[in-house]
XYZ file of C-alpha atoms in Angstrom:
719
model
C -13.724 7.139 -51.068
C -16.301 6.536 -48.025
C -18.545 6.977 -50.750
C -17.673 4.361 -53.075
C -16.861 2.332 -50.135
C -20.103 2.370 -49.779
C -21.619 1.757 -53.337
C -18.793 -1.315 -53.411
C -20.343 -2.420 -50.566
C -23.956 -2.127 -51.043
C -23.477 -3.027 -54.434
C -21.622 -6.212 -54.572
C -22.319 -7.778 -51.515
C -22.477 -11.393 -51.658
C -18.446 -10.767 -52.716
C -17.499 -8.184 -49.727
C -18.437 -11.567 -46.989
C -17.252 -13.912 -49.633
C -13.746 -12.100 -49.103
C -13.801 -11.242 -45.224
C -14.347 -15.145 -45.419
C -10.992 -16.668 -47.131
C -9.669 -13.501 -45.206
C -10.968 -15.289 -42.661
C -9.683 -19.334 -43.565
C -6.071 -18.042 -44.543
C -4.518 -15.900 -41.409
C -6.620 -18.902 -38.686
C -4.967 -21.804 -40.868
C -1.674 -19.626 -41.073
C -1.523 -18.539 -37.736
C 0.753 -19.722 -34.935
C -0.783 -20.375 -31.937
C -0.829 -17.412 -29.195
C 0.616 -18.097 -26.198
C 0.798 -16.036 -22.729
C 3.082 -15.395 -20.195
C 2.886 -14.423 -16.538
C 6.388 -14.100 -15.637
C 6.379 -10.347 -14.649
C 10.207 -10.164 -14.774
C 9.822 -11.042 -18.493
C 8.228 -7.739 -19.854
C 11.403 -5.951 -18.372
C 14.159 -4.778 -20.976
C 17.248 -6.452 -20.536
C 19.985 -3.291 -18.316
C 16.947 -3.667 -16.039
C 18.991 -4.971 -12.699
C 15.960 -7.206 -11.430
C 16.229 -8.897 -15.629
C 20.418 -8.906 -14.669
C 20.034 -11.061 -11.805
C 17.433 -13.571 -12.614
C 19.777 -14.275 -15.772
C 23.120 -14.514 -13.567
C 20.914 -17.121 -11.265
C 20.352 -19.467 -14.612
C 23.483 -18.758 -15.374
C 25.078 -19.751 -12.130
C 22.584 -22.092 -10.558
C 20.471 -24.361 -14.031
C 19.395 -26.405 -12.029
C 17.706 -24.108 -9.118
C 16.525 -25.348 -5.932
C 14.067 -22.871 -4.751
C 10.665 -25.030 -4.448
C 8.362 -24.181 -6.805
C 5.106 -25.245 -4.181
C 4.262 -25.256 -0.653
C 2.415 -26.669 1.416
C 1.327 -24.890 4.563
C 0.389 -27.007 7.317
C -1.020 -26.061 10.388
C -3.637 -26.700 13.433
C -7.732 -26.805 12.322
C -8.259 -24.999 15.027
C -5.605 -22.448 15.010
C -3.517 -23.631 17.988
C -0.157 -24.642 17.986
C 1.397 -27.348 16.112
C 2.025 -29.918 19.001
C 4.736 -33.079 17.943
C 2.565 -35.434 17.800
C 0.861 -32.367 14.353
C 4.619 -32.445 13.068
C 5.302 -35.882 13.166
C 1.845 -36.465 11.283
C 3.656 -33.326 8.692
C 6.084 -34.935 8.593
C 4.596 -38.183 7.865
C 2.229 -36.376 4.861
C 5.976 -35.280 3.770
C 6.776 -39.170 2.716
C 3.518 -39.975 1.481
C 3.048 -37.566 -0.739
C 6.993 -38.626 -2.562
C 6.237 -41.720 -3.047
C 2.841 -41.351 -4.363
C 5.742 -40.327 -7.270
C 3.654 -37.591 -9.692
C 5.355 -36.982 -13.148
C 6.602 -33.456 -12.462
C 7.589 -33.811 -9.026
C 11.451 -33.873 -8.189
C 11.385 -34.345 -3.904
C 9.171 -32.996 -1.089
C 11.068 -32.195 2.301
C 9.293 -31.513 5.745
C 10.705 -28.331 7.188
C 11.221 -28.053 10.480
C 7.967 -26.066 12.489
C 7.804 -21.923 12.712
C 9.838 -20.995 16.139
C 6.229 -19.766 17.021
C 5.299 -23.233 16.002
C 1.846 -22.453 13.930
C 2.179 -23.419 10.876
C 4.877 -25.931 9.652
C 5.502 -26.225 5.439
C 6.538 -28.852 3.314
C 8.870 -27.700 -0.127
C 7.920 -29.600 -3.576
C 10.539 -29.512 -5.821
C 9.525 -29.614 -9.707
C 10.792 -30.265 -12.979
C 11.398 -26.203 -14.070
C 9.151 -25.282 -16.399
C 10.844 -23.356 -19.668
C 7.847 -23.246 -22.276
C 5.222 -20.888 -21.503
C 2.812 -23.715 -22.423
C 4.064 -26.817 -20.213
C 1.758 -27.805 -18.012
C 3.595 -29.517 -16.344
C 4.215 -28.161 -12.900
C -0.239 -26.798 -12.476
C -0.727 -30.250 -13.549
C 1.179 -31.215 -10.653
C 0.398 -28.722 -7.977
C -3.506 -29.962 -9.123
C -2.757 -34.246 -7.751
C -1.413 -32.684 -5.152
C -4.265 -31.130 -4.117
C -5.844 -34.294 -4.368
C -3.374 -36.240 -2.479
C -2.838 -33.762 0.049
C -6.831 -33.220 1.255
C -6.693 -37.916 1.035
C -3.887 -37.840 3.633
C -4.984 -34.669 5.732
C -8.371 -35.456 5.935
C -9.550 -36.659 9.868
C -6.578 -35.050 11.526
C -6.231 -31.857 13.951
C -5.238 -30.036 10.605
C -5.783 -28.351 7.828
C -3.321 -27.311 4.467
C -3.927 -25.857 1.701
C -1.187 -25.449 -1.933
C 0.676 -22.451 -1.974
C 3.962 -20.732 -3.757
C 4.906 -20.321 -8.056
C 3.199 -23.045 -9.337
C -0.033 -23.416 -7.273
C -0.199 -19.611 -7.864
C -0.013 -20.302 -11.614
C -2.630 -22.618 -11.633
C -4.971 -20.693 -10.056
C -4.265 -17.725 -12.333
C -4.681 -20.017 -15.604
C -8.317 -21.618 -13.786
C -9.429 -18.008 -12.777
C -8.054 -16.210 -15.959
C -10.420 -19.082 -17.707
C -13.681 -17.781 -15.632
C -13.356 -14.898 -15.782
C -13.229 -14.796 -19.739
C -16.520 -17.059 -19.289
C -18.369 -14.765 -17.679
C -16.858 -12.052 -19.673
C -17.699 -12.886 -22.459
C -21.415 -14.263 -21.248
C -21.560 -11.424 -19.798
C -20.271 -8.699 -22.105
C -22.695 -10.526 -25.552
C -26.038 -10.319 -23.174
C -25.660 -6.173 -22.566
C -25.303 -7.032 -25.998
C -28.191 -8.172 -26.886
C -30.139 -7.015 -24.179
C -29.503 -3.123 -24.577
C -29.539 -3.000 -29.044
C -33.199 -5.598 -28.236
C -34.562 -1.655 -26.481
C -32.435 0.673 -28.442
C -33.865 -1.204 -31.569
C -36.826 -2.987 -30.641
C -35.016 -5.749 -33.065
C -34.024 -9.219 -32.064
C -32.183 -9.159 -35.863
C -29.647 -6.191 -35.242
C -29.640 -7.752 -31.601
C -27.754 -10.435 -33.125
C -25.959 -8.695 -36.018
C -23.172 -7.298 -34.503
C -22.596 -10.873 -31.855
C -22.585 -13.232 -34.822
C -20.666 -10.159 -36.983
C -18.447 -10.006 -34.112
C -17.778 -12.598 -33.109
C -17.361 -14.282 -36.954
C -14.602 -12.373 -36.965
C -12.620 -12.863 -34.253
C -10.826 -15.794 -34.921
C -9.670 -12.932 -37.268
C -8.693 -10.704 -35.134
C -6.804 -13.570 -32.762
C -4.493 -15.445 -35.972
C -3.802 -11.302 -37.116
C -2.137 -11.327 -32.907
C -0.302 -14.237 -33.492
C 1.036 -13.621 -36.116
C 2.457 -10.207 -35.869
C 3.285 -11.195 -31.667
C 5.085 -14.323 -33.648
C 6.940 -11.555 -36.289
C 7.938 -8.982 -34.125
C 8.751 -11.358 -30.282
C 6.600 -10.049 -28.063
C 5.555 -11.761 -24.937
C 1.866 -11.635 -24.024
C 0.325 -10.884 -20.985
C -1.526 -13.797 -19.526
C -4.508 -10.542 -19.198
C -4.941 -9.943 -22.713
C -7.494 -12.313 -23.631
C -9.686 -10.311 -21.363
C -8.768 -7.233 -22.804
C -9.401 -7.910 -26.831
C -12.732 -9.684 -25.466
C -14.160 -6.616 -24.763
C -12.533 -4.686 -26.963
C -13.652 -6.222 -29.407
C -17.514 -6.331 -28.308
C -17.599 -2.888 -27.332
C -15.469 -1.192 -29.504
C -17.312 -2.892 -32.352
C -20.717 -2.522 -31.692
C -20.092 1.082 -31.028
C -19.190 1.194 -34.632
C -22.154 -0.417 -35.895
C -24.197 1.972 -34.221
C -22.415 4.400 -35.874
C -23.575 3.203 -38.929
C -27.036 2.269 -37.581
C -28.497 5.117 -36.220
C -27.322 7.320 -39.812
C -28.537 4.148 -41.824
C -31.955 5.104 -39.681
C -31.888 8.832 -40.270
C -31.625 8.790 -44.020
C -34.039 6.125 -43.996
C -36.973 8.445 -42.700
C -34.684 11.512 -44.915
C -36.789 8.799 -47.366
C -34.196 7.695 -48.734
C -34.269 4.636 -50.235
C -32.243 1.219 -48.716
C -29.284 0.368 -50.747
C -29.093 5.046 -51.812
C -29.941 5.281 -46.918
C -26.621 2.857 -46.243
C -23.914 3.865 -49.104
C -25.036 7.491 -47.972
C -24.548 6.135 -43.914
C -21.349 5.530 -44.609
C -21.061 7.805 -46.830
C -21.651 10.544 -44.173
C -20.312 8.964 -41.195
C -17.571 6.465 -42.107
C -14.865 9.778 -41.891
C -16.406 9.682 -38.353
C -15.358 6.283 -37.392
C -11.589 6.283 -39.615
C -10.932 8.190 -37.344
C -12.442 7.294 -34.420
C -9.986 4.222 -34.828
C -7.531 5.894 -35.954
C -7.575 7.713 -32.688
C -7.742 4.242 -31.362
C -5.192 2.238 -33.223
C -2.874 5.695 -33.072
C -3.143 5.193 -28.708
C -2.806 2.104 -28.691
C 0.513 1.746 -31.505
C 2.075 4.295 -28.921
C 2.046 1.577 -26.451
C 5.796 0.121 -28.017
C 7.620 2.746 -27.610
C 7.150 1.903 -24.240
C 9.923 -0.350 -22.133
C 7.229 -2.690 -20.846
C 7.063 -5.136 -22.517
C 3.386 -6.076 -21.436
C 2.416 -3.194 -23.302
C 4.367 -3.095 -26.283
C 2.419 -6.223 -27.325
C -0.540 -5.522 -25.597
C -0.832 -1.620 -27.465
C -0.555 -3.977 -31.311
C -2.232 -6.707 -30.279
C -5.615 -4.511 -29.509
C -5.284 -1.588 -32.068
C -5.380 -4.521 -35.185
C -9.578 -5.551 -32.915
C -9.524 -1.953 -33.663
C -8.450 -1.890 -37.116
C -10.349 -5.305 -38.052
C -13.581 -3.899 -36.300
C -13.499 -0.574 -37.683
C -13.042 -2.300 -41.605
C -15.413 -4.765 -40.709
C -18.889 -1.277 -40.358
C -17.427 -0.293 -42.669
C -17.304 -3.318 -45.282
C -19.159 -6.461 -43.701
C -21.867 -4.896 -42.134
C -22.808 -2.230 -45.060
C -23.099 -5.288 -47.080
C -25.075 -7.864 -44.567
C -27.945 -4.542 -44.568
C -27.304 -4.270 -47.892
C -29.549 -7.333 -48.196
C -31.643 -7.635 -45.818
C -32.782 -3.276 -46.198
C -35.515 -2.619 -43.580
C -35.865 -6.399 -42.410
C -32.709 -5.424 -39.773
C -35.182 -3.330 -37.997
C -37.880 -6.301 -38.058
C -40.359 -6.616 -36.331
C -40.487 -2.717 -35.344
C -41.777 -0.404 -37.332
C -40.650 3.108 -35.958
C -37.555 3.548 -38.046
C -39.946 4.789 -40.111
C -41.223 7.963 -37.322
C -38.733 10.669 -37.095
C -39.037 10.087 -32.506
C -39.784 13.111 -30.164
C -36.648 12.740 -28.561
C -37.851 15.275 -25.269
C -34.936 14.267 -23.688
C -32.145 14.703 -26.205
C -34.454 18.091 -27.609
C -35.574 19.220 -23.893
C -30.610 19.154 -23.543
C -29.917 20.341 -26.423
C -32.556 23.117 -26.456
C -30.839 24.066 -22.859
C -27.951 23.549 -24.094
C -27.943 26.516 -26.994
C -29.341 28.824 -25.059
C -27.478 28.442 -22.131
C -23.030 27.123 -22.987
C -21.550 28.633 -20.089
C -23.863 26.761 -17.309
C -22.990 23.798 -19.435
C -19.613 24.354 -19.591
C -18.592 25.515 -16.006
C -21.094 21.870 -14.910
C -20.276 19.583 -16.587
C -16.069 20.821 -16.573
C -16.371 21.006 -12.692
C -17.512 17.533 -12.171
C -14.213 16.312 -14.119
C -12.183 19.524 -12.136
C -13.758 17.910 -8.892
C -13.273 14.035 -9.292
C -10.164 14.986 -11.365
C -8.889 16.412 -8.061
C -8.957 12.635 -6.291
C -6.448 11.512 -8.654
C -3.706 12.982 -6.400
C -4.047 10.316 -4.360
C -3.057 7.588 -6.490
C -1.451 5.044 -5.520
C 0.679 2.630 -6.806
C 1.204 -1.079 -5.596
C 3.161 -3.910 -8.050
C 0.831 -7.367 -6.033
C 0.178 -8.870 -8.882
C 0.900 -11.683 -8.272
C -2.292 -11.912 -5.791
C -3.934 -10.086 -7.900
C -4.813 -12.098 -10.358
C -6.785 -14.808 -8.423
C -9.102 -14.577 -6.849
C -9.015 -13.965 -2.709
C -10.786 -16.528 -2.006
C -8.214 -18.908 -4.015
C -5.993 -22.004 -2.157
C -2.871 -19.789 -3.251
C -3.521 -16.854 -1.940
C -5.204 -17.818 1.374
C -2.633 -20.068 2.005
C 0.135 -17.726 0.793
C -1.353 -15.585 3.818
C -1.591 -18.201 6.623
C 1.918 -18.599 5.815
C 3.056 -14.974 7.259
C 1.696 -16.094 10.750
C 4.854 -18.618 10.848
C 6.897 -15.636 8.873
C 7.793 -12.300 8.266
C 6.845 -10.512 5.731
C 9.782 -10.464 3.925
C 10.278 -14.017 3.726
C 7.662 -15.396 1.538
C 9.742 -13.667 -1.275
C 13.422 -13.136 -0.245
C 14.961 -10.206 -2.203
C 18.605 -12.102 -3.349
C 22.049 -10.196 -4.027
C 23.961 -11.990 -6.539
C 27.950 -11.305 -6.173
C 29.734 -12.591 -8.780
C 34.737 -12.729 -9.792
C 36.536 -13.983 -12.117
C 38.283 -15.058 -9.513
C 36.651 -17.205 -7.778
C 34.862 -16.202 -4.074
C 36.954 -16.825 -0.837
C 34.692 -17.789 2.105
C 36.237 -14.784 4.425
C 35.052 -12.889 1.634
C 32.044 -13.856 1.817
C 32.090 -13.847 5.444
C 32.158 -9.831 5.512
C 30.079 -9.260 2.429
C 27.741 -10.396 3.911
C 27.489 -8.674 7.295
C 27.887 -5.306 5.302
C 24.066 -6.940 3.559
C 22.641 -7.747 7.268
C 23.826 -4.611 8.320
C 21.821 -3.112 6.038
C 17.845 -0.484 6.753
C 15.632 -1.785 6.299
C 17.401 -6.482 6.343
C 16.026 -8.874 8.652
C 18.579 -11.758 8.162
C 20.594 -12.282 5.805
C 20.527 -16.499 4.654
C 23.925 -18.262 4.361
C 25.422 -18.121 0.711
C 24.632 -20.924 -2.137
C 27.509 -20.995 -4.160
C 27.838 -21.707 -8.337
C 30.198 -24.940 -9.218
C 33.175 -22.751 -9.628
C 32.812 -20.563 -6.912
C 32.419 -17.688 -9.148
C 28.828 -16.695 -8.157
C 27.449 -16.322 -4.430
C 23.803 -16.074 -4.237
C 22.545 -14.817 -0.333
C 18.886 -14.811 -0.031
C 18.350 -11.407 2.034
C 15.492 -11.583 4.154
C 13.576 -7.940 3.874
C 11.524 -6.235 7.105
C 8.865 -5.401 5.718
C 6.576 -6.712 2.779
C 7.664 -7.737 -0.534
C 5.097 -4.964 -2.556
C 4.989 -2.386 -0.008
C 6.202 0.572 -0.517
C 8.471 -0.437 2.088
C 10.029 -3.024 0.659
C 10.438 -1.032 -2.263
C 12.777 2.114 -1.092
C 14.674 -0.591 1.179
C 15.581 -2.377 -2.558
C 16.278 0.525 -4.619
C 18.807 2.496 -1.641
C 20.114 1.423 0.835
C 19.927 -2.364 -0.679
C 21.435 -1.701 -3.765
C 24.177 1.033 -2.901
C 25.067 -1.930 0.318
C 25.616 -4.750 -2.513
C 27.244 -2.000 -4.911
C 29.388 -1.058 -3.132
C 30.190 -3.951 -0.748
C 31.824 -6.237 -3.380
C 35.029 -7.001 -3.310
C 37.683 -5.566 -5.246
C 36.985 -7.085 -8.608
C 33.624 -8.253 -8.222
C 30.392 -7.451 -8.824
C 26.485 -7.247 -7.088
C 22.433 -7.093 -9.144
C 20.031 -7.594 -6.583
C 16.987 -9.581 -8.310
C 14.009 -11.201 -6.588
C 11.129 -9.875 -6.659
C 10.794 -6.625 -5.178
C 13.704 -5.894 -7.441
C 11.653 -6.187 -10.043
C 9.285 -4.074 -8.823
C 11.644 -1.041 -9.170
C 13.020 -1.555 -11.975
C 8.432 -1.945 -13.362
C 8.393 1.861 -11.352
C 11.029 3.493 -13.573
C 10.387 1.007 -16.233
C 6.800 4.080 -15.370
C 7.560 6.934 -14.897
C 9.624 6.890 -18.444
C 6.511 5.730 -20.402
C 4.290 8.407 -18.830
C 7.064 10.789 -19.780
C 7.925 9.297 -23.108
C 4.343 7.691 -24.706
C 1.436 10.102 -23.106
C 3.027 13.054 -24.677
C 4.331 10.944 -28.390
C 0.255 9.966 -27.948
C -0.867 13.701 -27.587
C 0.295 14.807 -30.338
C -0.492 12.308 -32.812
C -4.416 12.995 -32.094
C -4.432 15.982 -31.912
C -2.610 15.574 -35.232
C -5.726 13.309 -36.383
C -8.168 15.586 -35.097
C -6.839 19.171 -36.839
C -6.801 16.276 -40.169
C -10.000 15.865 -39.610
C -12.120 18.644 -38.412
C -9.900 21.114 -40.730
C -8.979 23.184 -37.527
C -5.761 24.192 -35.341
C -7.843 25.749 -32.493
C -10.662 23.018 -31.933
C -7.531 19.708 -30.926
C -6.705 21.999 -28.367
C -9.623 21.420 -25.835
C -10.500 18.137 -27.356
C -7.095 17.052 -25.790
C -8.053 19.554 -22.822
C -11.272 17.796 -22.431
C -9.815 14.147 -22.907
C -7.223 15.428 -19.935
C -9.965 16.132 -17.800
C -11.701 13.000 -18.044
C -8.933 11.685 -17.694
C -8.061 12.660 -14.752
C -11.240 12.492 -13.769
C -11.851 8.170 -13.448
C -8.731 7.469 -12.300
C -9.598 9.972 -9.587
C -13.346 8.005 -9.688
C -10.850 4.711 -9.338
C -8.648 6.642 -5.858
C -12.361 6.940 -4.263
C -13.801 3.808 -4.926
C -10.735 1.451 -4.148
C -8.496 3.617 -1.705
C -10.449 5.801 0.657
C -13.882 3.957 0.416
C -12.756 -0.143 0.121
C -9.589 1.319 2.276
C -7.510 -0.608 -0.046
C -4.523 0.468 0.588
C -3.754 1.276 -3.447
C -4.916 0.560 -6.949
C -2.674 -1.335 -9.710
C 0.778 0.296 -10.834
C -0.234 0.015 -14.447
C -3.619 1.467 -14.523
C -2.843 5.266 -15.118
C -1.914 3.313 -18.275
C -4.410 1.365 -19.902
C -6.507 3.930 -18.372
C -4.663 6.271 -21.223
C -5.079 3.755 -23.531
C -9.283 3.734 -22.542
C -9.636 6.971 -21.507
C -8.098 8.907 -23.787
C -8.722 6.839 -26.698
C -12.359 6.022 -26.655
C -13.102 9.477 -24.993
C -11.521 10.971 -28.031
C -14.377 8.730 -30.620
C -17.223 10.100 -28.828
C -15.947 13.884 -28.701
C -14.687 13.104 -32.505
C -18.315 11.659 -33.255
C -19.852 14.957 -31.414
C -17.461 17.396 -33.072
C -18.222 15.437 -36.558
C -21.547 16.656 -36.195
C -20.894 19.712 -35.114
C -19.324 21.280 -37.372
C -21.586 19.093 -40.161
C -24.186 21.346 -38.508
C -22.090 24.210 -38.884
C -22.092 24.225 -42.726
C -25.685 24.059 -42.699
C -24.855 27.577 -42.098
C -26.941 27.416 -38.551
C -24.913 29.143 -35.882
C -22.947 27.833 -33.628
C -25.263 27.410 -30.256
C -27.961 26.292 -33.190
C -25.687 24.255 -33.768
C -24.420 23.151 -30.580
C -28.140 22.262 -30.174
C -28.846 20.033 -33.727
C -25.369 18.167 -33.087
C -26.892 16.514 -29.375
C -30.403 16.179 -30.074
C -29.126 14.035 -33.215
C -25.568 12.330 -32.259
C -25.692 12.130 -28.100
C -28.737 9.280 -28.550
C -25.941 7.625 -30.403
C -23.293 8.377 -28.117
C -25.469 7.593 -25.094
C -26.353 4.311 -27.096
C -22.782 3.668 -26.886
C -21.527 3.941 -23.906
C -24.160 2.230 -22.063
C -22.910 -0.104 -24.633
C -19.151 -0.348 -23.968
C -19.368 1.091 -20.674
C -21.363 -1.574 -19.606
C -18.959 -4.031 -21.266
C -15.853 -2.940 -19.507
C -17.705 -3.165 -16.442
C -18.402 -7.536 -16.864
C -14.667 -7.381 -16.358
C -15.528 -6.603 -12.439
C -16.879 -10.035 -12.677
C -14.071 -11.748 -11.983
C -13.307 -12.083 -9.097
C -10.336 -10.480 -9.080
C -8.606 -7.381 -8.055
C -6.345 -6.343 -11.301
C -9.496 -7.157 -13.746
C -12.817 -5.359 -10.975
C -10.378 -2.335 -10.963
C -9.523 -2.078 -15.085
C -12.881 -3.304 -14.727
C -14.390 -0.435 -13.260
C -11.740 2.340 -14.116
C -12.839 2.230 -17.664
C -16.344 1.873 -17.156
C -16.159 4.659 -15.130
C -14.278 6.219 -18.300
C -15.916 5.687 -21.033
C -19.419 6.890 -19.102
C -17.584 10.053 -17.766
C -16.431 10.543 -21.562
C -19.914 9.239 -23.250
C -22.321 11.292 -20.685
C -19.967 14.788 -19.611
C -17.207 15.142 -22.356
C -19.022 14.290 -25.468
C -22.885 15.068 -24.584
C -22.240 18.845 -22.576
C -19.130 19.691 -21.892
C -17.834 19.488 -25.750
C -20.553 21.687 -27.926
C -20.488 24.020 -24.756
C -17.271 25.405 -25.727
C -18.085 24.631 -28.445
C -20.682 26.890 -28.996
C -19.257 29.064 -26.727
C -15.909 30.213 -28.886
C -18.072 30.307 -31.953
C -17.067 29.829 -35.560
C -13.123 30.469 -35.098
C -13.556 27.274 -33.274
C -13.033 25.440 -37.326
C -10.428 28.359 -38.360
C -8.845 28.491 -41.155
C -11.472 26.287 -42.852
C -14.767 28.504 -43.028
C -18.217 27.704 -42.942
C -21.813 28.403 -43.855
C -23.174 31.541 -43.421
C -25.942 32.661 -41.418
C -28.934 30.093 -39.578
C -31.145 29.165 -42.025
C -33.471 30.219 -38.626
C -35.026 32.796 -38.052
C -34.607 33.619 -34.340
C -37.857 33.773 -33.813
C -37.692 29.780 -33.440
C -34.811 30.656 -31.060
C -36.941 29.630 -28.034
C -36.933 25.726 -28.908
C -38.801 24.317 -25.886
C -42.153 25.457 -27.150
C -43.599 23.335 -28.936
C -46.746 24.962 -30.865
C -44.100 27.291 -32.686
C -41.524 25.563 -33.209
C -40.471 24.084 -36.422
C -39.328 20.063 -37.183
C -35.915 20.105 -36.950
C -36.067 16.999 -40.208
C -31.470 15.088 -40.351
C -29.518 16.668 -42.654
C -27.140 14.033 -42.618
């Protein structure tokens, strides 16, 4: 099949290119606009209590008066506000209200905090239901300009926080991060490919082709999102850029390294490209298949953010694979050896001293290589037991220096931690709620451990629903707050409801509690299903029932080592309270899937060398010599691409970028280069059972000492 595919691309290159162009035009013209949401509750299924509370709130209080923005005012010298200062704050509120900013329904100054360190101006805004509606964020921009003008020349300083301000800062941070990630990824690919191939043509090849197909990928994702009514997280664009360029470049590298190998073996350019597609096509397809399966397994997730993210990234990988096996061969067949211009190094076999030495050392002492590389994985993996999830995605999605983040912290100077995002308890009764019932219920809620205070109930117009604002004693995203909502608060809210009434607990802390339950479900469902499917792909590729077992073990060790590395850096070294709660699932998508990519490339070469008749140790040495350079180059590019996410300036992307880049590096330089070939050499030919590999090695025992250049035979590439 791959030989036929290679012949079509090489013999009819212009037809292949035209098909790609027409397909891109058709997809882009038919695709709807792709919109993302930052509403975390939108990602949870309707049976979760926090979502039920949100739905009840929308039904009972359609004209919600919760402020969309909060203006936090304090003295510039960080002392208590005076009476004169408070008068100025009230005047500023009046002036801002008179500015008639579109989207703002009301501006009201509240009394100063009890300690007079801050005073808040509440801003009511037009409710937004469409994710593309920018009314609130545009209003925040104008409000910030007007606020700055009115605070200048006073002894006060002020800033805007709240949901609308956080959304604006998240959007701006995301756009800035996307620009940085895109530029850093492209620059990294250009520089590394120039170093590897010494040719600007090859360096530009992935940038141009992947950039060209990116619109097709975006269009296909938008079509899928609309067709299946998926909720797309706002972080998808950052991940999509890195996946498309990183994985796409990897597949191009796999092909170009093998193409150069066949040219050095004496084949003409067109034959060499057909041979390259024939020989590496199965490995690329299997590697992409593993990644796609891993991503698509996320459709089993209970979280909408992953159910959408998985198919989106699977589409990107599938298109990158098709381009690597059809579009790239077509373009290269037109260029021929000019693709290496101006370098002539493609004409001669490099000495490959480093990887030859590594290969021969591993071939002689596979046990030592397995113990050392496995020991590194186990040592780093041990730190994974210290993993602690955090749920503060709101502040983590923006820079710590953003205005909403800074003044969100300043707000705590005059308010208790739980007051910034109170929990909301909704009591519902079809017969209506009496004042006496509400008073008794409020008293019960206030007596709950972990609850600081409970506000007066807000009643719906028919008195069928009452809302109680519950201020927790702990910060809303803390472990203590989650424990309070999960246990005492929900238990009390349900048990204390009057006869015939029901109660649900909402608010952001309740959303985090349900997120945690959903994640625990995903760990027990998504991970095992994906592991089984990946093992099946490996068994089919390698025609073996033995190899998939230890390959999956190695990938599992790589996953643990990656999580342990993130724990050591962010929790131990930097002193953060924890890592974002979704990191293990995101790591699973990339580290397990992409780590298996490199294992597949290495084991496919090990199998190829075994079929040539080499004994297990010689096969391992040859596989490391010929394949490790490809894996190293691909690993550096992919790890560097994900590392660029650390430049985006927010905690979420920094943790994701670090974890995935370290995971890819571990997969490339520890698992695939050392651990996998070493274990394969130790297990011997039984690895390929029930397949039967070739006979004895074609190299005699006197050539076993490959470090001796004078006696070592020339090892021409076998594929």
